[in-house]
């Protein structure tokens, strides 16, 4: 809830700030343009509903920020996080004078803060305040952009739009400041100063006797905000004194024991000890790069819920995988990081629970028959077109039967079934996947009849058993695949489809796992190196590739 309130209130404030900056940019044209843009961009924020939403968002955002600082068990943060916290501390104090001189003065003193009045006050009456106002705008925009970046960088689409968003993030404040400066110079140099000031004050219905008491409130309110800003830090110190020294430890695979402050998350404990640990989103439960495998002591942890549950579900994490930023150990806990400290947001999108462990899965290999002959009779471009169509259809068959594409090998591919759900579900889905592949191949042969020198044929081999499943390959090009005898035997069975001149061969282990009655099916066996007993399998001979499901 806290994270959602922070994101929602921050989005409202960022939208208001964007309108404000864009409005200022029209100062590059004229004061008239500023007024017209103001009526379009800012008037909605001046309505009762708009004002209520804006004030509520501001109060909520500050309150949640203070609560977030208090709840942190370590202040060892990244540079971006430190910048965001410090700017958030300073911005409210810098805004006090401007808010009292405009919105508060309008409501209480009855003035009408036109753009001419505001620019004259900042450029003529108090240039120092004019500079501070510009600094405040830049800080507020930077604060909002950091928050937006920390939120969006874990989104899969963000990398494709990062350059464009960065350009907007730079151009908008530059244009806004340019419009602000342009309007200031218009006030200073294009009009007679004395006449201008008196006219502007009259148009703004300025009343010094009503304004001065309000201005007297600026200093005490600023001081009060400063005290309020340091309150969470003071409260943290007090809490540390009152709490007894924790005896809770994080036990890491290399033997390191990391003390856990009372109430701290595992991520905070690791950071406090100086132990590098990935956390792209800053510990907000979004990126999943801080994921860990619980090795011991997990039975006393609270079950995942809220943001953590959503994130773990998204990456299809297995039991025992948790987010270090969300778990708060109540007793010593054995954990193993699943991603390196240098993990990126893209790494966080990697499926969970596939970092390397033994699992019982069903492996399926499919290979095109006579692919060499096809390459000899067709141009390379045509061969590539046909293969792309083939793999698109086979990939769709895998997806629709809850399989996982795991490997590509030129004219064939490997799929894994049973990564989610029960072994029986995986084995049955694999058989359904084989049938779906044959059906799609038949349809593909019909649609490409004019392109093919002969109908495409395939061989499919399936085997069920233990395999080591994990993310394999170079750090930036990993795929979720598997190795082991189960995989080798499935590949061997796929090769035997040539010898037996059939489309599909599945092993007895697949039939048993899927609960398939093999009565009446042809039975054969093949010796496998390293195994005392041969592998029993069932070749499916019918031309339509009908499987017993």
Coordinates of C-alpha atoms in Angstrom, one line a residue:
X1 CA 0.0 0.0 0.0
X2 CA 2.8 2.4 0.9
X3 CA 4.5 1.9 -2.4
X4 CA 1.3 2.4 -4.3
X5 CA 0.5 5.6 -2.4
X6 CA 3.9 6.9 -3.1
X7 CA 3.7 6.1 -6.8
X8 CA 0.2 7.5 -7.2
X9 CA 0.8 10.8 -5.3
X10 CA 4.2 11.2 -7.1
X11 CA 2.5 10.8 -10.4
X12 CA -0.1 13.5 -9.6
X13 CA 2.7 15.9 -8.5
X14 CA 4.8 15.1 -11.6
X15 CA 1.8 15.8 -13.8
X16 CA 1.3 19.1 -12.1
X17 CA 5.0 20.0 -12.4
X18 CA 5.0 19.0 -16.1
X19 CA 2.1 21.4 -16.8
X20 CA 3.8 24.1 -14.8
X21 CA 7.1 23.8 -16.7
X22 CA 5.3 23.6 -20.0
X23 CA 3.4 26.7 -19.1
X24 CA 6.6 28.6 -18.4
X25 CA 8.0 27.6 -21.7
X26 CA 5.4 29.8 -23.4
X27 CA 7.3 32.8 -22.0
X28 CA 9.5 32.4 -25.0
X29 CA 6.7 33.8 -27.0
X30 CA 5.0 36.5 -24.9
X31 CA 3.1 37.2 -21.7
X32 CA -0.1 36.8 -23.7
X33 CA 1.0 33.3 -24.7
X34 CA 1.7 32.6 -21.0
X35 CA -1.8 33.6 -20.1
X36 CA -3.4 31.5 -22.8
X37 CA -1.2 28.4 -21.8
X38 CA -2.1 29.0 -18.2
X39 CA -5.8 28.8 -18.9
X40 CA -5.3 25.5 -20.8
X41 CA -2.7 23.8 -18.6
X42 CA -3.1 25.1 -15.1
X43 CA -6.8 26.0 -14.7
X44 CA -7.8 22.4 -13.9
X45 CA -5.5 22.5 -10.9
X46 CA -7.2 25.6 -9.6
X47 CA -10.7 24.1 -9.5
X48 CA -11.9 22.8 -6.1
X49 CA -11.4 19.2 -7.2
X50 CA -8.0 19.8 -8.8
X51 CA -6.8 21.7 -5.7
X52 CA -8.0 18.9 -3.4
X53 CA -6.3 16.3 -5.5
X54 CA -3.0 18.3 -5.6
X55 CA -2.9 19.1 -1.9
X56 CA -3.8 15.5 -1.0
X57 CA -1.1 14.2 -3.3
X58 CA 1.5 16.6 -1.8
X59 CA 0.6 15.7 1.8
X60 CA 0.5 12.0 1.1
X61 CA 3.8 12.0 -0.8
X62 CA 5.6 13.8 2.0
X63 CA 4.1 11.6 4.7
X64 CA 4.9 8.4 2.8
X65 CA 8.5 9.7 2.1
X66 CA 9.0 10.4 5.9
X67 CA 7.6 7.0 6.7
X68 CA 9.9 5.4 4.2
X69 CA 13.0 7.0 5.7
X70 CA 12.0 6.0 9.2
X71 CA 11.4 2.4 8.2
X72 CA 14.7 2.0 6.5
X73 CA 17.2 0.0 8.6
X74 CA 20.2 1.4 6.7
X75 CA 21.1 4.6 5.0
X76 CA 23.7 3.0 2.7
X77 CA 22.0 4.0 -0.5
X78 CA 22.9 4.5 -4.1
X79 CA 23.7 7.9 -5.5
X80 CA 20.3 8.3 -7.1
X81 CA 18.5 7.4 -3.9
X82 CA 20.6 9.9 -1.9
X83 CA 19.9 12.6 -4.4
X84 CA 16.2 11.9 -4.4
X85 CA 16.0 12.0 -0.6
X86 CA 18.0 15.2 -0.2
X87 CA 16.1 17.0 -3.0
X88 CA 12.8 15.9 -1.4
X89 CA 14.0 17.3 1.9
X90 CA 14.9 20.7 0.4
X91 CA 12.1 21.3 -2.1
X92 CA 9.2 21.9 0.4
X93 CA 11.3 24.5 2.2
X94 CA 12.2 26.3 -1.0
X95 CA 8.5 26.4 -2.0
X96 CA 7.2 28.0 1.1
X97 CA 7.7 31.6 0.0
X98 CA 6.3 31.1 -3.4
X99 CA 3.2 29.2 -2.2
X100 CA 2.4 31.9 0.5
X101 CA 3.1 34.7 -2.0
X102 CA 0.7 33.3 -4.6
X103 CA -1.9 30.8 -3.7
X104 CA -2.2 31.6 0.0
X105 CA -2.2 35.3 -0.7
X106 CA -4.9 34.9 -3.3
X107 CA -7.2 33.0 -0.9
X108 CA -6.5 35.1 2.2
X109 CA -5.3 38.5 1.1
X110 CA -7.5 38.7 -2.0
X111 CA -4.7 39.4 -4.5
X112 CA -4.7 38.1 -8.0
X113 CA -1.2 36.7 -8.8
X114 CA -1.0 37.3 -12.5
X115 CA 2.2 36.2 -14.3
X116 CA 3.3 39.9 -14.5
X117 CA 2.9 40.1 -10.7
X118 CA 4.8 36.9 -10.1
X119 CA 7.6 37.7 -12.6
X120 CA 8.0 41.2 -11.2
X121 CA 8.2 40.0 -7.6
X122 CA 10.9 37.5 -8.5
X123 CA 12.9 39.6 -11.0
X124 CA 12.5 43.1 -9.6
X125 CA 11.4 43.0 -6.0
X126 CA 13.6 40.1 -4.9
X127 CA 16.0 38.7 -7.5
X128 CA 17.4 36.3 -5.0
X129 CA 14.0 34.7 -4.7
X130 CA 13.9 34.5 -8.5
X131 CA 17.1 32.5 -8.6
X132 CA 15.8 30.2 -5.8
X133 CA 12.6 29.7 -7.7
X134 CA 14.5 28.5 -10.7
X135 CA 16.6 26.2 -8.6
X136 CA 13.4 24.8 -7.0
X137 CA 11.9 24.0 -10.4
X138 CA 15.1 22.2 -11.4
X139 CA 15.3 20.2 -8.2
X140 CA 11.6 19.3 -8.3
X141 CA 11.9 18.1 -11.9
X142 CA 15.1 16.1 -11.1
X143 CA 13.4 14.6 -8.0
X144 CA 10.4 13.5 -10.1
X145 CA 12.5 12.2 -12.9
X146 CA 14.6 10.1 -10.5
X147 CA 11.4 8.6 -9.1
X148 CA 10.0 8.0 -12.5
X149 CA 13.3 6.4 -13.6
X150 CA 13.5 4.1 -10.6
X151 CA 9.9 3.0 -11.3
X152 CA 10.1 2.6 -15.1
X153 CA 13.6 1.1 -15.6
X154 CA 12.3 -2.3 -14.6
X155 CA 9.6 -2.3 -17.3
X156 CA 10.4 -4.4 -20.3
X157 CA 9.6 -1.6 -22.8
X158 CA 11.7 1.1 -21.0
X159 CA 15.0 0.3 -22.8
X160 CA 13.3 0.9 -26.2
X161 CA 12.1 4.4 -25.1
X162 CA 14.9 5.5 -22.7
X163 CA 16.6 7.8 -25.2
X164 CA 13.3 9.6 -26.1
X165 CA 12.3 10.0 -22.5
X166 CA 15.7 11.3 -21.6
X167 CA 15.5 13.9 -24.4
X168 CA 12.1 15.0 -23.0
X169 CA 13.4 15.1 -19.5
X170 CA 16.2 17.5 -20.6
X171 CA 14.3 19.7 -23.1
X172 CA 11.3 20.5 -21.0
X173 CA 13.1 22.2 -18.0
X174 CA 15.5 23.9 -20.4
X175 CA 12.6 25.4 -22.4
X176 CA 10.8 26.3 -19.1
X177 CA 13.8 28.1 -17.7
X178 CA 14.3 29.9 -21.0
X179 CA 10.7 31.0 -21.0
X180 CA 11.1 32.2 -17.4
X181 CA 14.2 34.2 -18.2
X182 CA 12.6 35.6 -21.4
X183 CA 9.6 36.8 -19.4
X184 CA 11.9 38.3 -16.8
X185 CA 13.9 40.3 -19.4
X186 CA 10.6 41.5 -20.9
X187 CA 9.6 42.9 -17.5
X188 CA 13.1 44.5 -17.0
X189 CA 13.9 46.0 -20.3
X190 CA 10.8 46.5 -22.4
X191 CA 8.7 48.4 -19.9
X192 CA 9.2 51.5 -17.7
X193 CA 10.0 50.0 -14.3
X194 CA 8.2 52.4 -12.0
X195 CA 5.1 52.6 -14.2
X196 CA 5.2 48.9 -14.7
X197 CA 5.4 48.0 -11.0
X198 CA 2.5 50.3 -10.1
X199 CA 0.3 49.0 -12.9
X200 CA 1.1 45.4 -12.1
X201 CA 0.4 45.9 -8.4
X202 CA -2.8 47.6 -9.1
X203 CA -3.9 44.8 -11.5
X204 CA -3.0 42.2 -8.9
X205 CA -5.0 44.1 -6.3
X206 CA -1.9 44.1 -4.1
X207 CA -2.5 45.1 -0.4
X208 CA 0.7 45.3 1.6
X209 CA -1.1 45.4 5.0
X210 CA -2.6 42.0 4.1
X211 CA 0.5 40.5 2.6
X212 CA 3.0 41.4 5.3
X213 CA 1.5 39.1 8.0
X214 CA 1.6 36.2 5.5
X215 CA 5.2 36.9 4.6
X216 CA 6.1 36.9 8.3
X217 CA 5.0 33.2 8.4
X218 CA 7.6 32.2 5.8
X219 CA 10.5 31.8 8.3
X220 CA 8.7 29.8 11.0
X221 CA 7.0 27.5 8.5
X222 CA 10.4 26.9 6.7
X223 CA 12.0 26.2 10.1
X224 CA 9.1 23.9 11.0
X225 CA 9.5 22.0 7.7
X226 CA 13.2 21.6 8.4
X227 CA 12.5 20.1 11.8
X228 CA 9.8 17.9 10.3
X229 CA 12.3 16.7 7.7
X230 CA 14.9 15.6 10.2
X231 CA 12.3 14.0 12.5
X232 CA 12.4 10.6 10.7
X233 CA 16.2 10.5 11.1
X234 CA 16.0 11.4 14.7
X235 CA 13.3 8.8 15.2
X236 CA 15.5 6.2 13.6
X237 CA 18.3 7.0 16.1
X238 CA 15.9 6.7 19.0
X239 CA 14.6 3.4 17.8
X240 CA 18.2 2.1 17.5
X241 CA 18.8 3.0 21.1
X242 CA 15.6 1.4 22.4
X243 CA 16.0 -1.8 20.4
X244 CA 18.3 -4.5 21.7
X245 CA 21.2 -5.7 19.6
X246 CA 19.9 -8.3 17.2
X247 CA 21.1 -11.9 17.3
X248 CA 19.5 -12.7 14.0
X249 CA 22.0 -13.6 11.2
X250 CA 21.9 -14.1 7.4
X251 CA 23.9 -17.2 6.6
X252 CA 25.4 -17.0 3.1
X253 CA 26.7 -19.9 1.0
X254 CA 30.4 -18.8 1.5
X255 CA 30.1 -19.0 5.2
X256 CA 29.6 -15.3 5.8
X257 CA 27.3 -14.4 8.7
X258 CA 25.5 -11.0 8.3
X259 CA 23.8 -9.5 11.3
X260 CA 20.2 -8.4 10.8
X261 CA 19.1 -5.3 12.7
X262 CA 15.7 -5.8 14.3
X263 CA 12.9 -5.4 11.8
X264 CA 15.3 -4.9 8.9
X265 CA 14.8 -6.6 5.5
X266 CA 17.4 -9.0 4.2
X267 CA 18.5 -6.4 1.6
X268 CA 19.0 -3.7 4.3
X269 CA 21.1 -6.1 6.4
X270 CA 23.3 -6.9 3.4
X271 CA 23.7 -3.3 2.5
X272 CA 24.5 -2.4 6.2
X273 CA 27.3 -5.0 6.2
X274 CA 28.7 -3.6 2.9
X275 CA 27.8 -6.8 1.1
X276 CA 27.1 -6.1 -2.6
X277 CA 23.6 -7.3 -3.6
X278 CA 21.5 -6.4 -6.7
X279 CA 18.5 -4.2 -6.2
X280 CA 17.8 -2.2 -9.4
X281 CA 14.6 -0.7 -8.1
X282 CA 16.1 0.4 -4.8
X283 CA 14.3 -2.3 -2.8
X284 CA 10.8 -1.4 -3.8
X285 CA 9.7 -5.0 -4.8
X286 CA 9.5 -4.2 -8.5
X287 CA 12.6 -5.5 -10.4
X288 CA 13.1 -8.9 -8.7
X289 CA 16.9 -8.5 -9.1
X290 CA 17.4 -9.0 -5.3
X291 CA 15.8 -12.4 -5.4
X292 CA 17.3 -15.1 -3.2
X293 CA 16.9 -18.8 -2.6
X294 CA 15.9 -19.6 1.0
X295 CA 18.2 -22.4 2.1
X296 CA 17.2 -22.8 5.7
X297 CA 14.9 -21.1 8.2
X298 CA 12.2 -20.1 5.7
X299 CA 9.4 -21.7 7.7
X300 CA 9.4 -18.7 10.1
X301 CA 9.1 -16.1 7.3
X302 CA 5.7 -14.5 6.5
X303 CA 4.4 -15.8 3.2
X304 CA 4.8 -13.5 0.2
X305 CA 2.0 -11.0 -0.3
X306 CA 1.2 -7.7 -2.0
X307 CA 4.1 -6.4 -4.2
X308 CA 6.3 -9.4 -3.5
X309 CA 3.6 -11.9 -4.5
X310 CA 2.9 -10.0 -7.7
X311 CA 6.5 -9.8 -8.6
X312 CA 7.2 -13.5 -7.8
X313 CA 4.2 -14.5 -9.8
X314 CA 5.3 -12.4 -12.8
X315 CA 8.6 -14.2 -13.0
X316 CA 7.0 -17.6 -12.2
X317 CA 9.3 -18.1 -9.2
X318 CA 9.3 -21.5 -7.5
X319 CA 8.7 -22.2 -3.8
X320 CA 11.7 -21.0 -1.8
X321 CA 12.5 -18.0 -4.0
X322 CA 11.9 -14.7 -2.2
X323 CA 12.8 -11.0 -2.7
X324 CA 15.5 -9.8 -0.2
X325 CA 14.0 -6.4 -0.1
X326 CA 10.7 -7.7 1.2
X327 CA 11.5 -10.4 3.7
X328 CA 12.2 -9.4 7.3
X329 CA 13.9 -12.4 9.1
X330 CA 12.6 -13.1 12.6
X331 CA 15.3 -15.7 13.1
X332 CA 18.6 -16.7 11.5
X333 CA 18.1 -17.4 7.8
X334 CA 20.2 -19.2 5.2
X335 CA 20.0 -17.5 1.8
X336 CA 21.7 -17.7 -1.6
X337 CA 21.6 -14.7 -4.0
X338 CA 20.3 -15.8 -7.4
X339 CA 21.5 -12.9 -9.5
X340 CA 25.0 -11.2 -9.4
X341 CA 25.4 -7.8 -7.7
X342 CA 25.8 -6.3 -11.2
X343 CA 22.4 -7.5 -12.4
X344 CA 20.4 -5.1 -14.6
X345 CA 16.7 -4.5 -14.9
X346 CA 16.7 -6.8 -18.0
X347 CA 18.2 -9.6 -15.8
X348 CA 15.3 -9.1 -13.4
X349 CA 12.9 -10.2 -16.2
X350 CA 14.5 -13.6 -16.3
X351 CA 12.1 -16.4 -15.1
X352 CA 12.5 -17.2 -11.5
X353 CA 13.3 -20.6 -10.1
X354 CA 15.4 -21.5 -13.1
X355 CA 18.8 -20.5 -11.8
X356 CA 20.0 -24.1 -11.7
X357 CA 18.4 -27.0 -9.9
X358 CA 17.4 -30.6 -10.5
X359 CA 13.8 -31.0 -11.6
X360 CA 11.7 -33.7 -13.2
X361 CA 10.7 -32.4 -16.6
X362 CA 9.6 -33.7 -20.0
X363 CA 11.9 -32.8 -22.9
X364 CA 10.7 -32.6 -26.5
X365 CA 13.0 -32.4 -29.5
X366 CA 11.7 -31.7 -33.0
X367 CA 13.8 -31.7 -36.2
X368 CA 13.0 -31.2 -39.9
X369 CA 13.6 -34.2 -42.1
X370 CA 15.6 -33.7 -45.4
X371 CA 16.5 -30.1 -44.5
X372 CA 19.7 -30.5 -46.6
X373 CA 17.7 -31.5 -49.6
X374 CA 15.4 -28.5 -49.1
X375 CA 18.5 -26.2 -49.0
X376 CA 19.8 -27.6 -52.2
X377 CA 16.5 -27.1 -54.1
X378 CA 15.6 -23.6 -52.9
X379 CA 17.3 -20.3 -52.8
X380 CA 18.7 -19.3 -49.4
X381 CA 16.1 -16.5 -49.0
X382 CA 13.3 -19.0 -49.7
X383 CA 14.8 -21.5 -47.2
X384 CA 15.0 -18.8 -44.6
X385 CA 11.4 -17.8 -45.3
X386 CA 10.2 -21.5 -45.0
X387 CA 12.1 -22.1 -41.8
X388 CA 10.8 -18.9 -40.2
X389 CA 7.3 -20.0 -40.9
X390 CA 8.0 -23.4 -39.5
X391 CA 9.5 -22.2 -36.3
X392 CA 6.7 -19.7 -35.8
X393 CA 4.2 -22.4 -36.0
X394 CA 6.1 -24.8 -33.7
X395 CA 6.7 -22.0 -31.2
X396 CA 3.0 -21.3 -31.2
X397 CA 2.3 -25.0 -30.6
X398 CA 4.7 -24.9 -27.6
X399 CA 3.1 -21.8 -26.1
X400 CA -0.5 -23.0 -26.5
X401 CA 0.3 -26.2 -24.7
X402 CA 2.2 -24.5 -21.8
X403 CA 5.6 -25.5 -22.9
X404 CA 8.9 -23.5 -22.8
X405 CA 11.1 -23.0 -25.8
X406 CA 14.5 -23.9 -24.6
X407 CA 17.0 -24.3 -27.5
X408 CA 17.4 -23.8 -31.2
X409 CA 19.7 -26.0 -33.3
X410 CA 19.5 -25.0 -36.9
X411 CA 16.6 -27.0 -38.3
X412 CA 15.1 -28.1 -35.0
X413 CA 14.4 -27.0 -31.5
X414 CA 14.0 -28.2 -27.9
X415 CA 11.1 -27.5 -25.6
X416 CA 10.6 -28.2 -21.9
X417 CA 7.4 -29.1 -20.3
X418 CA 6.6 -29.3 -16.5
X419 CA 8.4 -26.1 -15.4
X420 CA 5.1 -25.1 -13.9
X421 CA 2.5 -27.4 -12.5
X422 CA 2.8 -31.1 -11.8
X423 CA 4.9 -33.7 -13.5
X424 CA 1.7 -35.3 -14.9
X425 CA 0.6 -32.0 -16.3
X426 CA 4.0 -31.5 -17.9
X427 CA 4.1 -34.9 -19.5
X428 CA 0.5 -34.7 -20.8
X429 CA 1.1 -31.2 -22.1
X430 CA 4.2 -32.4 -24.0
X431 CA 2.2 -35.1 -25.8
X432 CA -0.4 -32.5 -26.6
X433 CA 2.4 -30.2 -27.8
X434 CA 3.6 -32.9 -30.2
X435 CA 0.1 -33.4 -31.5
X436 CA -0.3 -29.6 -31.9
X437 CA 3.0 -29.5 -33.8
X438 CA 1.9 -32.2 -36.3
X439 CA -1.4 -30.5 -36.8
X440 CA 0.2 -27.1 -37.5
X441 CA 2.8 -28.8 -39.8
X442 CA 0.0 -30.3 -41.8
X443 CA -1.7 -26.8 -42.1
X444 CA 1.7 -25.2 -43.0
X445 CA 2.3 -27.7 -45.8
X446 CA -1.0 -26.8 -47.3
X447 CA -0.4 -23.0 -47.1
X448 CA 3.1 -23.3 -48.5
X449 CA 2.4 -26.0 -51.1
X450 CA 3.5 -23.7 -53.9
X451 CA 6.7 -22.8 -52.1
X452 CA 7.8 -26.3 -51.1
X453 CA 9.5 -28.8 -53.4
X454 CA 8.1 -31.5 -51.1
X455 CA 6.0 -31.6 -47.9
X456 CA 7.9 -30.9 -44.8
X457 CA 8.3 -33.8 -42.4
X458 CA 9.5 -33.9 -38.8
X459 CA 10.7 -36.2 -36.1
X460 CA 9.7 -35.6 -32.5
X461 CA 11.3 -37.3 -29.5
X462 CA 10.0 -37.1 -25.9
X463 CA 11.5 -38.3 -22.6
X464 CA 10.7 -37.6 -19.0
X465 CA 13.0 -37.6 -16.0
X466 CA 15.5 -35.6 -13.9
X467 CA 17.4 -32.7 -15.5
X468 CA 19.3 -29.7 -14.4
X469 CA 17.2 -26.7 -15.4
X470 CA 18.6 -23.2 -15.3
X471 CA 19.5 -20.0 -17.1
X472 CA 22.4 -20.9 -19.4
X473 CA 24.7 -19.1 -21.8
X474 CA 26.6 -15.8 -21.7
X475 CA 25.5 -13.2 -19.0
X476 CA 23.7 -11.0 -21.5
X477 CA 22.3 -13.7 -23.8
X478 CA 21.1 -16.4 -21.4
X479 CA 18.2 -18.7 -22.1
X480 CA 16.4 -21.1 -19.8
X481 CA 17.4 -24.6 -20.8
X482 CA 18.3 -27.9 -19.4
X483 CA 21.1 -30.5 -19.4
X484 CA 21.4 -34.2 -18.4
X485 CA 20.5 -37.7 -19.4
X486 CA 16.9 -36.9 -19.8
X487 CA 17.7 -34.3 -22.5
X488 CA 20.2 -36.6 -24.2
X489 CA 17.7 -39.4 -24.3
X490 CA 15.0 -37.2 -25.8
X491 CA 17.4 -36.2 -28.5
X492 CA 18.3 -39.8 -29.1
X493 CA 14.6 -40.7 -29.5
X494 CA 14.1 -37.9 -32.0
X495 CA 17.0 -39.4 -34.0
X496 CA 15.4 -42.8 -33.9
X497 CA 12.3 -41.4 -35.7
X498 CA 14.4 -41.7 -38.9
X499 CA 15.3 -45.3 -38.3
X500 CA 11.7 -46.3 -37.5
X501 CA 10.3 -43.9 -40.2
X502 CA 7.8 -42.3 -37.8
X503 CA 6.9 -38.8 -36.7
X504 CA 6.8 -39.3 -33.0
X505 CA 8.6 -41.4 -30.4
X506 CA 7.9 -41.1 -26.7
X507 CA 9.5 -43.1 -23.9
X508 CA 7.8 -45.3 -21.3
X509 CA 8.7 -42.7 -18.7
X510 CA 6.6 -40.1 -20.5
X511 CA 3.7 -42.6 -20.8
X512 CA 3.9 -43.3 -17.0
X513 CA 4.1 -39.7 -16.0
X514 CA 1.2 -38.7 -18.2
X515 CA -0.9 -41.7 -17.2
X516 CA -1.3 -42.9 -20.7
X517 CA -2.5 -46.4 -21.5
X518 CA 0.0 -47.9 -24.0
X519 CA -2.0 -51.0 -24.6
X520 CA -2.0 -51.7 -28.3
X521 CA 0.9 -49.4 -29.1
X522 CA 4.0 -50.8 -30.8
X523 CA 6.8 -51.1 -28.2
X524 CA 10.5 -51.0 -28.8
X525 CA 13.7 -50.3 -26.8
X526 CA 17.2 -48.9 -27.2
X527 CA 20.3 -49.4 -25.1
X528 CA 21.8 -46.2 -23.7
X529 CA 25.4 -45.8 -22.6
X530 CA 25.8 -45.5 -18.9
X531 CA 22.4 -47.2 -18.1
X532 CA 22.0 -50.8 -17.2
X533 CA 18.5 -51.1 -18.6
X534 CA 17.5 -50.0 -22.1
X535 CA 15.0 -47.2 -22.7
X536 CA 11.6 -48.5 -23.7
X537 CA 9.8 -46.3 -26.2
X538 CA 6.7 -46.2 -28.4
X539 CA 6.9 -45.2 -32.1
X540 CA 3.8 -43.6 -33.5
X541 CA 3.4 -44.8 -37.0
X542 CA 0.1 -43.4 -38.3
X543 CA 0.5 -40.8 -40.9
X544 CA -1.8 -38.3 -39.1
X545 CA 0.4 -38.3 -36.0
X546 CA -2.5 -39.1 -33.7
X547 CA -1.2 -39.5 -30.1
X548 CA -3.0 -41.4 -27.3
X549 CA -4.5 -38.4 -25.5

